[in-house]
Coordinates of C-alpha atoms in Angstrom, one line a residue:
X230 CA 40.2 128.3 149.3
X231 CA 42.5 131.4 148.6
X232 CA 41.0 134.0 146.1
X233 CA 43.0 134.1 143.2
X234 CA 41.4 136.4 141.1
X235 CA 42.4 139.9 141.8
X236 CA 45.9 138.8 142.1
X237 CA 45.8 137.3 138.6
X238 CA 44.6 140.6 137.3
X239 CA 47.2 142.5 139.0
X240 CA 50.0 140.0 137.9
X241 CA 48.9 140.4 134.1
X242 CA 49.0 144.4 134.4
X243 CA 52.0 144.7 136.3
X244 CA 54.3 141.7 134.7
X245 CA 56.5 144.5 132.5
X246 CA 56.7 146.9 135.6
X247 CA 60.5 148.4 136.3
X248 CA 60.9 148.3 139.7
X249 CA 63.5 151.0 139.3
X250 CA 60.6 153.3 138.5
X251 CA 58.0 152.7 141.4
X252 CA 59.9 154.7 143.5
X253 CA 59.7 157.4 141.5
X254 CA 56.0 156.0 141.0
X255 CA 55.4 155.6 145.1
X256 CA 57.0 158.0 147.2
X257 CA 56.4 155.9 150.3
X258 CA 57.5 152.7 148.6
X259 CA 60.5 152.5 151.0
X260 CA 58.4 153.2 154.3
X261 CA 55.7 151.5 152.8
X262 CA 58.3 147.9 152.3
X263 CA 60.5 148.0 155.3
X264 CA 60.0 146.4 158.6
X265 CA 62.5 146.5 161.2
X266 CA 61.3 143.2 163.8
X267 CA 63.1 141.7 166.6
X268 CA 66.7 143.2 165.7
X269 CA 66.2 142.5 161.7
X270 CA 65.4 144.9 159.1
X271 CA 64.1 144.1 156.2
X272 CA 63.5 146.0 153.0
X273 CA 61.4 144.7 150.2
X274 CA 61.6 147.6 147.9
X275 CA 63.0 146.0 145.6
X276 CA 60.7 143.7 144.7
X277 CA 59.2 143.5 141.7
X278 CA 55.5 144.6 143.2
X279 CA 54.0 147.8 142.3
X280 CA 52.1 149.7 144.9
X281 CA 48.8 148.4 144.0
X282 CA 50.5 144.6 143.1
X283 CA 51.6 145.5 146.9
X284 CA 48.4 146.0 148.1
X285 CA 46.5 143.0 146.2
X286 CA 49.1 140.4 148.0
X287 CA 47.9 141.8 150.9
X288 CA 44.3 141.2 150.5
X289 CA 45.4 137.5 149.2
X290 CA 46.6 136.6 152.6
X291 CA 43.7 138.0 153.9
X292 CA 41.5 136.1 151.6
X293 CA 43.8 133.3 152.7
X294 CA 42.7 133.9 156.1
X295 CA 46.5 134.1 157.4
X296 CA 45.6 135.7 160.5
X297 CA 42.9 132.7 161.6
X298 CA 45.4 130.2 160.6
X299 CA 48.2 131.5 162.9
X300 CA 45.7 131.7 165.8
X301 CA 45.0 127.8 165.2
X302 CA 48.9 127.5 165.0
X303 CA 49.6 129.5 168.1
X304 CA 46.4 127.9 169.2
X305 CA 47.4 124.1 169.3
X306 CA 44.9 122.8 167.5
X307 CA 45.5 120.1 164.9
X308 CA 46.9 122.3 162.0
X309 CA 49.0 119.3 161.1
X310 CA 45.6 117.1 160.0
X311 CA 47.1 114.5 157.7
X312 CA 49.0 112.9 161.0
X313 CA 46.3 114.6 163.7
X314 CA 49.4 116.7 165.7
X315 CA 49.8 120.2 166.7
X316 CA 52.6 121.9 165.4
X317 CA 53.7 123.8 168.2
X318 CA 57.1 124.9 168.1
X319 CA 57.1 128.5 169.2
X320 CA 55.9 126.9 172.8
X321 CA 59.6 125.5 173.0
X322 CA 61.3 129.2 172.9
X323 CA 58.4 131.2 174.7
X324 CA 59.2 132.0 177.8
X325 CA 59.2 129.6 181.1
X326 CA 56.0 129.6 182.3
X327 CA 53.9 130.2 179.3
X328 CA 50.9 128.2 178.8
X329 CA 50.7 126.7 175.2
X330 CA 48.3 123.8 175.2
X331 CA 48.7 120.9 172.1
X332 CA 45.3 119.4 171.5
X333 CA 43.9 120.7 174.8
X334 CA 46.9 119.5 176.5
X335 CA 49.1 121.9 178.8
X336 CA 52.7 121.1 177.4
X337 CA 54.2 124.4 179.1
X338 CA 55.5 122.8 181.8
X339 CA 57.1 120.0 180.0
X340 CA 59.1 122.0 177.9
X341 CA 60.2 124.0 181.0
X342 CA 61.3 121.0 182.6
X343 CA 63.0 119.6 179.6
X344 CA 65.0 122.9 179.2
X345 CA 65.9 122.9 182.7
X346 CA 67.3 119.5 182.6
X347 CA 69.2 120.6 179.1
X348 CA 70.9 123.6 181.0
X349 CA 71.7 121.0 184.3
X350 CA 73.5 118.9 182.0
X351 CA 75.0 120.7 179.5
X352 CA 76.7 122.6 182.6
X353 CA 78.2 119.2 184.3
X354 CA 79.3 118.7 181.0
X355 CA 81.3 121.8 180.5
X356 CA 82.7 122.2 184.2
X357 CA 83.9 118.4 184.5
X358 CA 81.4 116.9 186.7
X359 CA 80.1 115.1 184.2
X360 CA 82.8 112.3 182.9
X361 CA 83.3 109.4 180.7
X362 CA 83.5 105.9 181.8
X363 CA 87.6 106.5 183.2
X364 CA 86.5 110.2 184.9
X365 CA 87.9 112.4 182.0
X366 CA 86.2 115.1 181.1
X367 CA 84.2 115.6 177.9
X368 CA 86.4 117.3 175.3
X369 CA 84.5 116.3 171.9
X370 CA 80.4 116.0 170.8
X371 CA 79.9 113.4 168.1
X372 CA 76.2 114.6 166.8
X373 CA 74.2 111.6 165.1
X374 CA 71.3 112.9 163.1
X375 CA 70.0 113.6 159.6
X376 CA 67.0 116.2 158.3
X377 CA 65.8 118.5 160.8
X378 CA 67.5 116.2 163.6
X379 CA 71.1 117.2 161.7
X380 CA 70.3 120.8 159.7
X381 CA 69.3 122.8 162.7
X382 CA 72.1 122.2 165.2
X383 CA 74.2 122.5 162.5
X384 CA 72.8 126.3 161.5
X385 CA 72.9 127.4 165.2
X386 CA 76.4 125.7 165.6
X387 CA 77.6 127.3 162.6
X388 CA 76.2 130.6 163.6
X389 CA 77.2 131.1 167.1
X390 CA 80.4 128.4 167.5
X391 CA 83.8 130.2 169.1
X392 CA 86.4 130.6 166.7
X393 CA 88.1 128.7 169.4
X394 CA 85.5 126.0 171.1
X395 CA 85.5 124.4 174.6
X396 CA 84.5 121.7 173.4
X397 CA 84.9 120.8 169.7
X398 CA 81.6 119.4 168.4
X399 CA 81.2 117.7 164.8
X400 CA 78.3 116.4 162.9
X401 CA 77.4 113.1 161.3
X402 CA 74.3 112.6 158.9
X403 CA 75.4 111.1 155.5
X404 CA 75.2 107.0 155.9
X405 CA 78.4 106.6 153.8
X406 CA 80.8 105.3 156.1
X407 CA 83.7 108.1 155.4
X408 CA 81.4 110.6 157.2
X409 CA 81.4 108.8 160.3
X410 CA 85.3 108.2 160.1
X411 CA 85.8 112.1 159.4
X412 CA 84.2 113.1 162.2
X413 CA 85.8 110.6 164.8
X414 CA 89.2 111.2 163.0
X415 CA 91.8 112.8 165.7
X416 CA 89.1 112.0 168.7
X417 CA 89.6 109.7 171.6
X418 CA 86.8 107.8 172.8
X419 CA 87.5 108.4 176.3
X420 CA 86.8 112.2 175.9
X421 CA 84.2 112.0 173.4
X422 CA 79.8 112.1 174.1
X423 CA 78.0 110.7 171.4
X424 CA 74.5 111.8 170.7
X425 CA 72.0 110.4 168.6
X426 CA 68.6 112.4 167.6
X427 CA 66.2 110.1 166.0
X428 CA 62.3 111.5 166.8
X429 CA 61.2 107.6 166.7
X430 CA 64.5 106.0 167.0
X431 CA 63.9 104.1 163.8
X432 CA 65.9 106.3 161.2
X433 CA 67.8 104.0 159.0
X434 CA 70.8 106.2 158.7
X435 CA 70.6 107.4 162.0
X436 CA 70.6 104.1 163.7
X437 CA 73.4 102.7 160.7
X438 CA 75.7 105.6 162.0
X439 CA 74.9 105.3 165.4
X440 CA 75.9 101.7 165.7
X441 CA 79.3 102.5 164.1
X442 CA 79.7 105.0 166.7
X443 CA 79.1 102.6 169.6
X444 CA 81.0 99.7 168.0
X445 CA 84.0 102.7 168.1
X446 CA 83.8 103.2 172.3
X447 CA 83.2 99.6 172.6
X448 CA 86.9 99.1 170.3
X449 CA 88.3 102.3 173.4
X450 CA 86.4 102.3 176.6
X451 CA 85.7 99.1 179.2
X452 CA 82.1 98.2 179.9
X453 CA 81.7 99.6 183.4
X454 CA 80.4 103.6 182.4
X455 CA 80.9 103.2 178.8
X456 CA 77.1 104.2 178.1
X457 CA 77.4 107.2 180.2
X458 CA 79.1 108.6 176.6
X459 CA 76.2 107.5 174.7
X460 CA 72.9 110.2 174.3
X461 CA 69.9 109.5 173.3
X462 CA 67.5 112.8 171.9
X463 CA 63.9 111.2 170.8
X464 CA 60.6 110.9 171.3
X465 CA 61.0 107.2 171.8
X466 CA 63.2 106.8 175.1
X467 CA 62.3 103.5 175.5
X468 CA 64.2 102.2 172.2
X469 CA 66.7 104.6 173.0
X470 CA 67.6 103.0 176.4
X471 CA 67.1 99.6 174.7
X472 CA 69.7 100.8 172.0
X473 CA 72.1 101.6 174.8
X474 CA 71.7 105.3 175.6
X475 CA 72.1 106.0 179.5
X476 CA 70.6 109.0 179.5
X477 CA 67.6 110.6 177.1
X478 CA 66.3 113.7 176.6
X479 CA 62.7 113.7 174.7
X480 CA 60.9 116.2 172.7
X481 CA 57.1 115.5 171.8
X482 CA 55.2 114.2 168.6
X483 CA 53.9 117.7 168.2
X484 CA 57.6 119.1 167.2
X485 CA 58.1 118.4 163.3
X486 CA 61.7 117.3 162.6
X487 CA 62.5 120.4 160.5
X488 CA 60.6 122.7 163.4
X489 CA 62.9 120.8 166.2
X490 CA 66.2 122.6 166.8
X491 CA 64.9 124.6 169.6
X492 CA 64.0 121.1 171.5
X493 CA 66.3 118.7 173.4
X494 CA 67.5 117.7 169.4
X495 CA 70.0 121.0 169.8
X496 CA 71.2 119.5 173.3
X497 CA 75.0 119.2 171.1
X498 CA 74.6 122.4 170.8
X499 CA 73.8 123.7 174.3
X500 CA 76.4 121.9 175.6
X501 CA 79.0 123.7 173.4
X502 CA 77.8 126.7 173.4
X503 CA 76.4 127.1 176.9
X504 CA 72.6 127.5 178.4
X505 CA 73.2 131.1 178.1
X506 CA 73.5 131.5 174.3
X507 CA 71.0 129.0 174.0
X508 CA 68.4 130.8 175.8
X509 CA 69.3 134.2 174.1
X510 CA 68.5 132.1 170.5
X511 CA 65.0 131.0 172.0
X512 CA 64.3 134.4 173.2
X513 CA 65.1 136.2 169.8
X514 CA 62.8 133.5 168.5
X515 CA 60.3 134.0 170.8
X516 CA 60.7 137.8 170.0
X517 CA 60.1 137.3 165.7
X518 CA 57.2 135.0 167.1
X519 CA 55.7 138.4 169.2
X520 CA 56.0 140.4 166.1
X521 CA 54.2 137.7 163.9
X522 CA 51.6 137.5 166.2
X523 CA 51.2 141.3 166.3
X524 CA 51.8 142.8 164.0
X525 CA 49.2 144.2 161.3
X526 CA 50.0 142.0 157.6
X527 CA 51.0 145.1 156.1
X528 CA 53.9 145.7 158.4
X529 CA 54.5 141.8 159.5
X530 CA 57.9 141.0 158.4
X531 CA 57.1 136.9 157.4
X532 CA 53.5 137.8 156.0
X533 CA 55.5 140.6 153.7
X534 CA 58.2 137.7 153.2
X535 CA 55.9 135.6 151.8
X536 CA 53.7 137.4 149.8
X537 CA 57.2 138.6 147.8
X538 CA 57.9 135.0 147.2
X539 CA 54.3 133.9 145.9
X540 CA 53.9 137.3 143.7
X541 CA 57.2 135.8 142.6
X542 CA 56.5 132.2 141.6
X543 CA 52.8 132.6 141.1
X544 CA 52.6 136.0 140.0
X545 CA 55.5 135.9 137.5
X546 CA 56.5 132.6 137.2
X547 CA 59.7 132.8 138.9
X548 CA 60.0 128.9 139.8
X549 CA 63.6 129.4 142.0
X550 CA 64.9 131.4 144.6
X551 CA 68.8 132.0 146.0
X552 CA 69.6 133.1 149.2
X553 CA 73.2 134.5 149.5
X554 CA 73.9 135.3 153.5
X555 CA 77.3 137.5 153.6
X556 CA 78.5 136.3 156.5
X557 CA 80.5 133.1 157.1
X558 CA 78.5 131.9 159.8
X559 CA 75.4 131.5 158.2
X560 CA 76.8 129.3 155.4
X561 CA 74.6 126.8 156.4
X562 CA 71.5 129.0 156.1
X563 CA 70.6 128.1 152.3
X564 CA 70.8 124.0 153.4
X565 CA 68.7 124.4 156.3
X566 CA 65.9 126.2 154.2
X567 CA 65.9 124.0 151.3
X568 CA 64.5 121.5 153.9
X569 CA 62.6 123.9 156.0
X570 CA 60.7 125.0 152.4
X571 CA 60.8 122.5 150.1
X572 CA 60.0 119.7 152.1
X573 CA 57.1 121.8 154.2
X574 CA 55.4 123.3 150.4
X575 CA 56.8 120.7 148.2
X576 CA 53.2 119.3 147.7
X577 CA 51.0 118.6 144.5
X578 CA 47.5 118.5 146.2
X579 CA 45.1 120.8 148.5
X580 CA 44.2 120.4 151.6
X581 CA 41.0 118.8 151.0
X582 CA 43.0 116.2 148.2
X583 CA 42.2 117.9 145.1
X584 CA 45.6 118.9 142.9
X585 CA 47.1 122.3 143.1
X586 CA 46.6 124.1 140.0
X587 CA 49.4 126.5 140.8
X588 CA 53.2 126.6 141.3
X589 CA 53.7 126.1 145.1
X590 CA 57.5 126.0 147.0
X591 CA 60.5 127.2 144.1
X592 CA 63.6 125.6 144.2
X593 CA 65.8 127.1 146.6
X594 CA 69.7 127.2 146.5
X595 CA 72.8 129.6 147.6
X596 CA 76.1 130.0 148.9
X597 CA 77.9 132.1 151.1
X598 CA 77.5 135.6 149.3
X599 CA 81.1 136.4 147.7
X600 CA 81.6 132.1 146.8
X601 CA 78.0 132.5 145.1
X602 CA 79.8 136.2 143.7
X603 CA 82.4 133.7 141.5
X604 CA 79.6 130.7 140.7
X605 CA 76.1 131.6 139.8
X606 CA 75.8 135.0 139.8
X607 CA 76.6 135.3 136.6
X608 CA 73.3 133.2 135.7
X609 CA 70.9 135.6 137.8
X610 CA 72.3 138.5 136.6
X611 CA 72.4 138.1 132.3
X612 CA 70.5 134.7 132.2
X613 CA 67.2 134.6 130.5
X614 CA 65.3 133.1 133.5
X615 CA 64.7 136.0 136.4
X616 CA 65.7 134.2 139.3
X617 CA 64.8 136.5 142.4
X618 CA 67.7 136.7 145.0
X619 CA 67.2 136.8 148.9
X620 CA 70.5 139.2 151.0
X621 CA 71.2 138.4 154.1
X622 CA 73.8 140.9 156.2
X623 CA 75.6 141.0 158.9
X624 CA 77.3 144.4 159.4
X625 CA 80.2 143.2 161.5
X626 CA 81.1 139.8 160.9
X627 CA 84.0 139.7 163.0
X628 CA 86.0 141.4 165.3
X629 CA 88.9 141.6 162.9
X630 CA 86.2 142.7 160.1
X631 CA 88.3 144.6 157.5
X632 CA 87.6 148.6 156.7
X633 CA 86.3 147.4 153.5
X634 CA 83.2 145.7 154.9
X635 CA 81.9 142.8 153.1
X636 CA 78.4 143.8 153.0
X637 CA 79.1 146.4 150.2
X638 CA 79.1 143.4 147.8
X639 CA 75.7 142.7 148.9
X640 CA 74.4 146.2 148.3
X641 CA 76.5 146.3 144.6
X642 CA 74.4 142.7 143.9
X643 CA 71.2 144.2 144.8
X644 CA 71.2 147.6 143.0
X645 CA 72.8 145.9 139.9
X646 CA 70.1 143.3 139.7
X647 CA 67.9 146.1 139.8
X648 CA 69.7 148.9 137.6
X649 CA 71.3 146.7 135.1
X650 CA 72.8 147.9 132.2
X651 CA 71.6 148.9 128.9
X652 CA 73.5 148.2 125.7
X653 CA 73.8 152.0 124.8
X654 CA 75.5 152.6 128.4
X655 CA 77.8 149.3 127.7
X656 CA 78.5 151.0 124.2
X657 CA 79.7 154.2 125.9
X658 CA 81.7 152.6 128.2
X659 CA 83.5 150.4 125.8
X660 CA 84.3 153.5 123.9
X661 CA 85.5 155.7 126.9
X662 CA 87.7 152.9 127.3
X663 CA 89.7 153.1 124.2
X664 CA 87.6 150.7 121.7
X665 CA 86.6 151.8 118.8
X666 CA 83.6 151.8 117.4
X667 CA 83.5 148.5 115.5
X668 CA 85.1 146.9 119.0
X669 CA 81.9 148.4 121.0
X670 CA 79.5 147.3 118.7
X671 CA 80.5 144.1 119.0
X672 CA 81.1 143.8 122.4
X673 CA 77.8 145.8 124.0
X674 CA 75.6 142.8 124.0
X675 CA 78.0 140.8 125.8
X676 CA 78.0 143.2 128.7
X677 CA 74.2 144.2 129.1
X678 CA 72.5 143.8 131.9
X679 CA 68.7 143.5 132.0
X680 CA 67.8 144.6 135.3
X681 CA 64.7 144.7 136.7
X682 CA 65.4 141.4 138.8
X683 CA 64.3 141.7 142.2
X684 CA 66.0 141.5 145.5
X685 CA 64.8 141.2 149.2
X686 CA 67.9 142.5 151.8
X687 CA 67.6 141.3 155.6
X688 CA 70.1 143.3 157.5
X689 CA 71.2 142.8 161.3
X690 CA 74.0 144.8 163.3
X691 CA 75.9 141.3 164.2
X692 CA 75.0 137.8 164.2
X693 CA 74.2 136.9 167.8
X694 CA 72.0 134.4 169.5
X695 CA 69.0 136.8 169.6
X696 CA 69.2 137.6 166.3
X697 CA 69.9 134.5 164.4
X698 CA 66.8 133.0 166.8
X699 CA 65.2 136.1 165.3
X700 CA 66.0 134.8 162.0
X701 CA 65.4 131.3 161.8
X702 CA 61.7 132.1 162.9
X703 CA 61.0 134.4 160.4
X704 CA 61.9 132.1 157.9
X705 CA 59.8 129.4 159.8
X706 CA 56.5 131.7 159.7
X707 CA 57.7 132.9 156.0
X708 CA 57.0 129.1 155.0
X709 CA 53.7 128.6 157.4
X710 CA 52.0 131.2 155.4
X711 CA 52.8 130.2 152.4
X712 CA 51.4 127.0 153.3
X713 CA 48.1 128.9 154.0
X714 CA 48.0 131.1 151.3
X715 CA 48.8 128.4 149.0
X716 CA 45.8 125.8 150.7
X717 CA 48.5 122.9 151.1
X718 CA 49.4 121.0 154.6
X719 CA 53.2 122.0 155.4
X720 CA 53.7 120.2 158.2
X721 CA 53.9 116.6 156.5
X722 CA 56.5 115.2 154.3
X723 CA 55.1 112.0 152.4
X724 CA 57.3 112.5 149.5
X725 CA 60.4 111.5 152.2
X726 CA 58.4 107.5 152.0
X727 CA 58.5 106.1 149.4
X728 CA 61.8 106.0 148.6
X729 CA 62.7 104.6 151.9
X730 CA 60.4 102.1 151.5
X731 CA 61.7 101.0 148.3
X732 CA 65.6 101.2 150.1
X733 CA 64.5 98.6 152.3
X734 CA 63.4 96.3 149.6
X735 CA 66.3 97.1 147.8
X736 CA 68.4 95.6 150.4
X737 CA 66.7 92.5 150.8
X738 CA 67.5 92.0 147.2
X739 CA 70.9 92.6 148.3
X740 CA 71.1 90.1 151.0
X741 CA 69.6 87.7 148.6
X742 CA 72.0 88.0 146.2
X743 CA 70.7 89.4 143.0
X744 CA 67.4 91.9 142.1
X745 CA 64.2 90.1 142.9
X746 CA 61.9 89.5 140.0
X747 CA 59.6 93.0 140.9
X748 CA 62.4 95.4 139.6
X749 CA 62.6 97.3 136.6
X750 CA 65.2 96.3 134.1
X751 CA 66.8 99.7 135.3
X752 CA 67.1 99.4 138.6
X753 CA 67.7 95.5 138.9
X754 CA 70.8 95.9 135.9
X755 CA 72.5 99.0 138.4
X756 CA 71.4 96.9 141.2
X757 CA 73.6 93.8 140.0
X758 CA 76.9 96.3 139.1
X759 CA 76.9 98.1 142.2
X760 CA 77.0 94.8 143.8

């Protein structure tokens, strides 16, 4: 297991540090905490480490044995031991013809021929030659998922969709029925491809939404051709052709759902975007997966990522963590990583069973950076819990960007998090204002700032394929080594279960008319009102 002991030490000296002041304190400290990897730079400098804090994380990972893990990882060996898989997702955005093996198996190939069979398609399907059942052309994607099958397309379609699409592609996850009817609203079945991505084709909302969206072209389309408009993404074809899908495109056991949107589950996606774009994203991934690979700990961006966020939570106690991306396009982002975090280091034991003794994953939320501006910013700046705050830029959003960028709201957050304000400096400004001096006493409280919260900032040029593939992986590795460092499996989700099972039994309550005898008196009384 990890050695905790030095970083205990240093977390206990170092707790009341100003991060203001260790750059007076480290002359290097900006060199020392920047990393500029596969068109992202990132700068760490304003974290709350000292130098020697700095340095300690560093020797945690390698206590941790980070760099033996990511070999396994890379490796295909069975990193994922609670199920027996591989977790193997870089081998889907390296380049064709690499030679990743999953348990001793070459699965190179496969994933070449998968992605070659993607591009063939999506292609007919944007130049007409592929039609519906009356020979129209595809105008609309309806995309049937939920989790990783539903979060990831939706990032990379978020993050790279024309203002103005080809082909106008909408989402379904939620089981409640007025999902489903948004996204058909204003569609014709005739010019609309469903997909459905379900890893075993069993998913309870999946398969509810699903058969609402094939009871929809049955209501619009004759028989003859009518499942040429239904898709099936899984790594069960069989019960996907038995559901109906004419065609299937399959991804393998070894991709985790949350891991999966560079597989055949973002086929929606490279249809309305193109092959093109969707190669770009794999290769920016495949370049963030170079660099984590390479680089030395001290200068690898997700290793450095990480270690901020445990010195964070473990370190200081820091049990939550926003992410505010100023950029439209990535409004997605802070979804997509609750799931990617939370449910891979959500876990309360080791990996050999015993409990964790520590914090693991924080609680992770944010908005778009300027909506999260006007909501709770006001919390991480003057409330009492220090909530550190993750930037992510984009120096031209747009081509109609105004003069006044954007991004200078996310440099203001930072440095004020950082600076704050004292209630001497509020006092003078109250009275340079015109108050008097009863007025500023009585004020200066209310407008102190505390400072001393910390701040990481991951700028990029523009949001393009390369570099939002770029960032997706970083956060990927970000959460394997956590995993490592923090001796827990991330590559299960058990706690999804339970409830599910219990949903099911729910139901048969339901269909028998009233709660079953098993309930407990809160659950079988809402059980009887919601009926």
């Amino acid at each position: 297991m990890t050695d905790w002991t030095a970083f205990d030490v240093a977390a206990a000296r170092d707790a009341d540090a100003r991060i203001v002041d260790q750059f007076a304190a480290d002359p290097d400290r900006l060199a020392r905490m920047t990393v500029e990897a596969a068109g992202l730079y990132l700068d760490l400098s304003k974290q709350s480490w000292t130098e020697a804090a700095f340095e300690t994380c560093l020797d945690l990972a390698r206590s941790a044995g980070v760099e033996a893990a990511r070999a396994r990882l890379f490796g295909g060996e069975a990193i994922n031991f609670t199920e027996g898989r591989a977790v193997l997702h870089p081998a889907l955005r390296a380049a064709t013809g690499a030679d990743f093996h999953a348990l001793g198996e070459a699965v190179s190939a496969g994933v070449d021929a998968v992605r070659a069979d993607m591009a063939a398609f999506a292609t007919a399907v944007r130049s007409g030659a592929e039609t519906g059942a009356t020979g129209k052309p595809f105008k609309a994607i309806v995309h049937i998922g939920i989790g990783g099958s539903d979060l990831g397309p939706r990032v990379v379609w978020d993050g790279l969709r024309p203002v103005d699409p080809q082909i106008d592609l909408r989402f379904v996850a939620n089981i409640d029925p007025r999902d489903m009817a948004e996204a058909l609203t204003g569609l014709a079945p005739e010019t609309t491809l469903v997909v459905v991505v379900s890893k075993t084709f069993t998913t309870q909302e999946t398969l509810a939404n699903a058969e609402a969206a094939r009871a929809w072209l049955a209501a619009g389309l004759p028989e003859a051709g009518r499942d040429r408009h239904f898709i099936g993404v899984t790594a069960a074809p069989d019960k996907a052709k038995a559901f109906g899908c004419a065609r299937t495109f399959a991804f393998r056991d070894w991709v985790g759902g949350r891991y999966s949107l560079w597989s055949a589950v973002s086929l929606s996606c490279v249809i309305a975007l193109g092959p093109d774009v969707f190669d770009a994203m794999l290769a920016g991934a495949a370049a963030m997966d170079d660099h984590f690979v390479s680089a030395p700990l001290e200068k690898n961006a997700p290793v450095l990522m990480a270690l901020a966020q445990i010195w964070n939570v473990d370190g200081l106690n820091r049990p939550a963590r926003t992410v505010a991306p100023y950029a439209h396009a990535l409004r997605r982002l802070p979804s997509f990583l609750q799931q990617l975090e939370m449910e891979s280091n959500g876990k309360r034991v080791h990996r050999d069973g015993s409990p964790v003794t520590r914090q693991t994953c924080p609680v992770v939320f944010g908005e778009p950076g300027t909506n999260g501006q006007h909501a709770f910013f006001q919390q991480i700046h003057q409330g009492p819990q220090v909530v550190p705050a993750e930037f992510v830029i984009v120096a031209k959003t747009h081509a109609d960007a105004p003069e006044s960028p954007l991004w200078s709201n996310a440099l203001a957050q930072g440095q004020a998090l950082m600076l704050g304000k004292t209630t001497e400096e509020a006092r003078a400004e109250l009275l340079a204002s015109g108050a008097d001096a009863a007025e500023a006493d009585r004020l200066a409280t209310h407008k102190t700032f505390p400072g001393n919260r910390p701040s990481t900032a991951i700028a990029m040029e523009r949001l393009t394929p390369g570099t939002l593939g770029a960032l997706l992986a970083l956060y990927e590795h970000k959460t394997f080594v956590e995993g490592v460092i923090w001796d827990i499996n991330s590559f299960d989700q058990w706690g999804v279960e339970l409830g599910k099972v219990l949903a099911r039994a729910i139901l048969k309550d339901v269909s028998a008319g009233g709660p079953s005898a098993t309930l407990d008196p809160s659950t079988a009384s809402l059980l009887t009102r919601l009926m």
